[in-house]
Structure formats: C-alpha cells, structure tokens
C-alpha cells in the first residue's frame, strides 16, 4: 500500500494528533482511505471517531500531523473551503427552510444558478424518494425522512468525500436496516467516497468495504470486514467485533505461525498466532462460538471434554454454555436447524468439543 | 371505563377553571391598579380643562389635543393649520430612539453572541458584568455620563492627551451625547433577550452551513439571524420604547436643543407652570404610537409562528 504520494487516495491522514488541554483524544492516527470506498470508523463511544471525522471536515483543529484530500493538504483550510460534506448525527437541518431550500443551500453557496440548483436538488430528492415532501419544513417530517433530507443536502453539491457521523443511530431497528442498504446503494450509485462512523459492529460489518477499528484514540486494526472478523490482531478487536471466547494461555511450542498453547487447566490446543509471540509467553486465545462443534465421541486428537451447563435459544442459534475442568467456561453456538448436522445436547450431557481447524487464534495482550 | 374517564375529566376541568380564576385574581387586581387605572386616568385628564397652577378643572374639552395638533395663530382665533412644534419634537424623538436602538443592536448583538458562545460556566459572570452599572440609579448614571462627556471630562482629556483631538470637543448638549446616554441607559435590554435567543441556538446549524460552503457572514445572515430573530425584535422593542419616552438623557445630556417627548411630558407635570391635560394628551398620543408598533410586531410574530407549523 502506497501512502506517500496520496493521489489515488481520497483521504490520507498522517500522524494526526488531537489534544484537548492535556487530554490526548487521538494519538498519532495514520490511515488512507481509497477513492470510491465505503470506509467505516468503528469503535466504542469516546474512542475519538467523531473527533477524527470533525478534523477531516474542518470543525476541529489538528494539533499535529497532516490531512490530504486527493493529494491536497487540507488541514489548515476552513470547513467551507473543503470539498467534503457531512451528514450530522442530529441532522442539523435548517428549521426555517423547507426541504428543497435545505438541499439547494450548498449548491447556491457554490454559486450555481438558482435554476441549476433546483434541478440538481430535484434529482437528489428523487434519488432518496422525497420528491413529494420538497415543500415541507423539517419539523413536519419523520425521523427517517429528516435523515434522508440530511443525506440529500450533503450529497447535492457532489462532494469528493461524504462524512457520516452515526447517521442511523436515532432510527428504530427496522428503519435502520433499510437505511443501511439504501446508504450502501447510494454510495455505489454516486461513486462518492463515504467515511462512515458507527459504534455498532454489525452495522460496520454489513456496510463497509474496509473498517478501521479504533479504541482510546488509536487505530487498532484496519482491513476488510472479513479480515477484521476472522483474523483480529489483538484482544480488543477480537472482543469488540462479534462474540468470542477469550482464554488465557501460555505458548508451549512454536512452528512458524502455528503454536501449541496450554490452557490454565492443562489442556493444549494448536492455533494460529499473530507475529511476535515466542515460546513461554502468555497471551489470549480467541475462538468464535460458531467455530466449535459438539460431538458425542472424540473425532479428532485435539477434541476436549466438557459438560453442557445451559442452553440459551437465540432464534437462529442455540447458545450452549460449557463447563471445562478447572471451572473454565466456553460458549458454543449451534445453528438451530433440524437439517443441520450439528446436534444440540441437553444440559448435563458430557460432550467433546471440536474446534474448527484454523479458527483458534492467539493474540497479543 | 372510557365514559368514567371522560366524566372525571369534566369535573376536574371545572375545578381547575374555578381554581384558576381565584389564583389569577391578585394578578388581575395588580395589573388593573398599576396599569389600567393610571392609563384611564390620563385618558380622562387629557379631555379636561387646565388649571393655571397645575391640576385640572372638571370640564370636558378637546383643548389639549387642539393645542397639540393645531396652530391657531398668535391670538388663538384663526382656523386650524398644522402645528409643527410638537410633531417635530415627536419626529425627533422617534428618530433619536430609532438611532439609539440601531446603535444598541450593533453593539449589543456581538456582545450577546460573544457571551452566549463562552463556556457555560462563565456565562453568568458575563451577564452579571453587563448588568452591574444598572444597580445604580438611572439619574446618577446619567449625571456621571455628563461628567464623562463634559469639556474638561475624562473622555476629552484622553482625546487631547492621546492627540486624537487638538482641543476638547463639544460633546455635551449635542445629539451625540443623547445617543450615548440612551445607549448607555438601555443596552442590557438589547443584550439580554438576544443572549437568551443565541444561547438556545443550535450551533451545529452553523457548522452545517460552513460545511455547505457558506462564509461566516452568510451563515450569520441566513442561518443565525432567522433563528434568533424573536430575541432581536424583543431587544429592539425593549430599547426603542423607553428611549422614545426618555427624559433624563435628553435633559441632562442634550440640553434645550435636543428636547424629546419625555421632557415635554415631564415639564407639563413639574412645578406650577405645567399643563396637565396637555401632558396627558401627549402621553396618550405617545402610547398609541407604541401600541401600533407592538401590534405590527405581534402580527408579524403570529405570521412567523404560522409558518413554523
Ligand atoms: N471539546 C472537547 N474538549 C475536551 N475533550 C473532548 C472534546 N471533544 C471530545 N473530547 C473527548 O475526546 C474523546 C473522543 O471523543 P469523540 O471523538 O466524540 O468520541 P466518539 O465519537 O468515538 O464517541 C472523548 O473522551 C471526549 O470526552
Ligand atoms: Mg461520536
């Protein structure tokens, strides 16, 4: 990946630091966002996602570092000089203007003629299915409709990059799911680079081309959704994305990236490891609950014994809580289907746990 | 169930109505004694005949209004032609009050905006600082402003010392001094309502405007001002109306040339030389002007409110 010339990147953030007094909100962030990409900043509340987005938009000064937009340095430009637009979390629609005037505002400020602005705004409103509401005031619209006006208003001036700060968080679940698809569709249709902020990992996995997982002002991991989910690089990412079992282990032997790990209770298991972990060191092993199967008998050498403590039905799956020797607990998810091969055992049964090859991962602390 | 609830609602409504009538009684009594009765009294007085040592004779006449509007020549026996003396004073007063309002707005708006954009902790302190001078009586403040502006006063001393002016400027007894006086008297009435409006303003709207390529000035004009307009209008009314009837600032700072309605009315009731019915009539004319202005404002507010819905 080429970082230095930046011309093929929509946004290049280089060693960006943000301090508020002596509190450091962002600790040297470096990341590149490709043109035409649906890029997501994902992290728990307070990790600095909004701060980073606002620095790209120009609402926050950059304490140190640089931001490039298609190769042009922009961190010292005021917001009205940056060809990026924002969809605000609370929408920030102008209350005294109707929908059409709201959508026209940016185009007018860019000096497009009134007629041209109205034509373009009309197109965009059509695209978000709001044409029949163009005369209404924002206060006369539902939350979902206001959301789409905010989207239309930000898209109308054809920004090079669209910034979205948790735009769906105020919507109810059903509407949110529908808007996720619509957003993704709009991004494909317009070809505009989207930078999307969310704390909802499921939303991030559904929508993004690539995800930057953030925590405490740092990027923990950057990659495609599948990479992040299947090959987390550290404990934080494994824990934050999806569900996982995290087990304290010690490395007994090593062969390339395969290592033999021992649990506290003496069980051993081979797994993949992130680089830089040597024999004798301790770490966390992550196993996704859906990557384990329960059997009556042992079918592989590394299968280990456990007892089903409890089964929890969660619709599509059954979640079994297992007890191991030494008081350890594991969660296993089994698809809730009669036709599936996997069997669901009653609480109290003794079972063997089979960990899918290559799905146990040793992580650094 | 539904019927029971409705019946209960009915009786409860009646109880509230009764309670409200009684609870509001003190308000109505106070308002009547302090507002309605004095105004009616003045209305009646304006149609009575003047007594030479002040006071009135209970004899109905239009004389006061006639004196205000009609010029009947030296001996008072010619047909009515328009009397300009008092209309000019009114016109000058409106002009002065309007100018003072604009001056207060130009200074008061940025002040209010500044205060409203300070961190929430220090805002009350700023508001407090703005209101400190108003803990002193208006008369004392106006007199001290006279000291400030006079020929050997601190302002002139400063101007001469710094070389901005070669000789002390004549500031006292000018329109300028009246403006300063009115501005100084009523500035907080401009600042406080605008401050309240700006404080309620959602600043992410300004960010959205900047994001959509609006300059600072355009954002102020097209986004901030429409949002805080009720506060601005309230501030303008609160400065304009008392400025219109002010007499301390024109008397103490403006001298005889800069006579305003307030002084005219004040003179009619002071000492033995006054003409009570004439003062009352002038007050009534002033009051009707203010009412007209307030009605225009109310009409506009109603229209703006209608648009919101
Ligand atoms: N204006 C500010 N002054 C001081 N601290 C701030 C300010 N804005 C944000 N922060 C702090 O910076 C951190 C990151 O905030 P933010 O970017 O809003 O997080 P996120 O959007 O990921 O929830 C938080 O700890 C927050 O308290
Ligand atoms: Mg945030």
Short mmCIF file of C-alpha atoms in Angstrom, two decimals, chain A residues 54 57 59 79-80 82-86 88 90 92-97 105-106 108-110 137 139-140 153-154 157 159, chain B residues 201-216 218-219 221-227 304 306-309:
data_model
loop_
_atom_site.label_atom_id
_atom_site.label_comp_id
_atom_site.label_asym_id
_atom_site.label_seq_id
_atom_site.Cartn_x
_atom_site.Cartn_y
_atom_site.Cartn_z
CA UNK A 54 -14.58 16.56 12.52
CA UNK A 57 -14.48 18.15 7.88
CA UNK A 59 -14.54 21.69 12.55
CA UNK A 79 -14.70 23.92 6.54
CA UNK A 80 -16.36 25.99 3.80
CA UNK A 82 -13.13 21.80 1.82
CA UNK A 83 -14.97 19.82 -0.87
CA UNK A 84 -16.31 17.36 1.69
CA UNK A 85 -19.81 17.32 3.15
CA UNK A 86 -21.15 15.96 6.40
CA UNK A 88 -24.66 15.24 11.08
CA UNK A 90 -28.65 15.20 14.80
CA UNK A 92 -28.81 19.86 11.74
CA UNK A 93 -31.43 20.70 9.11
CA UNK A 94 -32.17 24.42 8.79
CA UNK A 95 -35.54 24.73 10.55
CA UNK A 96 -36.75 27.86 8.74
CA UNK A 97 -36.13 26.45 5.26
CA UNK A 105 -28.31 25.63 0.11
CA UNK A 106 -24.92 24.09 -0.64
CA UNK A 108 -26.30 28.10 -4.04
CA UNK A 109 -23.24 28.73 -1.87
CA UNK A 110 -21.12 27.19 -4.61
CA UNK A 137 -40.43 22.14 6.76
CA UNK A 139 -40.34 19.77 11.62
CA UNK A 140 -43.11 18.25 9.51
CA UNK A 153 -28.41 18.00 1.37
CA UNK A 154 -24.89 16.65 1.86
CA UNK A 157 -23.03 19.58 -4.04
CA UNK A 159 -18.59 16.34 -2.52
CA UNK B 201 -29.49 28.42 19.16
CA UNK B 202 -28.21 25.06 17.95
CA UNK B 203 -24.66 25.80 16.80
CA UNK B 204 -24.44 22.64 14.75
CA UNK B 205 -26.61 24.58 12.26
CA UNK B 206 -23.69 26.97 11.81
CA UNK B 207 -21.38 24.02 11.30
CA UNK B 208 -23.77 22.59 8.73
CA UNK B 209 -23.80 25.92 6.90
CA UNK B 210 -19.99 26.11 6.89
CA UNK B 211 -19.90 22.51 5.71
CA UNK B 212 -22.15 23.56 2.80
CA UNK B 213 -19.66 26.25 1.74
CA UNK B 214 -21.29 29.26 3.42
CA UNK B 215 -18.93 32.00 4.62
CA UNK B 216 -19.13 33.25 8.22
CA UNK B 218 -23.57 34.32 5.03
CA UNK B 219 -24.04 31.89 7.90
CA UNK B 221 -27.25 36.35 7.80
CA UNK B 222 -29.06 33.28 6.50
CA UNK B 223 -28.93 30.82 9.41
CA UNK B 224 -28.20 32.52 12.74
CA UNK B 225 -30.29 35.67 12.33
CA UNK B 226 -33.53 33.94 11.30
CA UNK B 227 -33.13 31.61 14.27
CA UNK B 304 -43.87 33.66 11.57
CA UNK B 306 -47.95 30.17 11.40
CA UNK B 307 -45.12 29.42 9.00
CA UNK B 308 -43.36 27.24 11.54
CA UNK B 309 -46.34 24.91 11.84
#
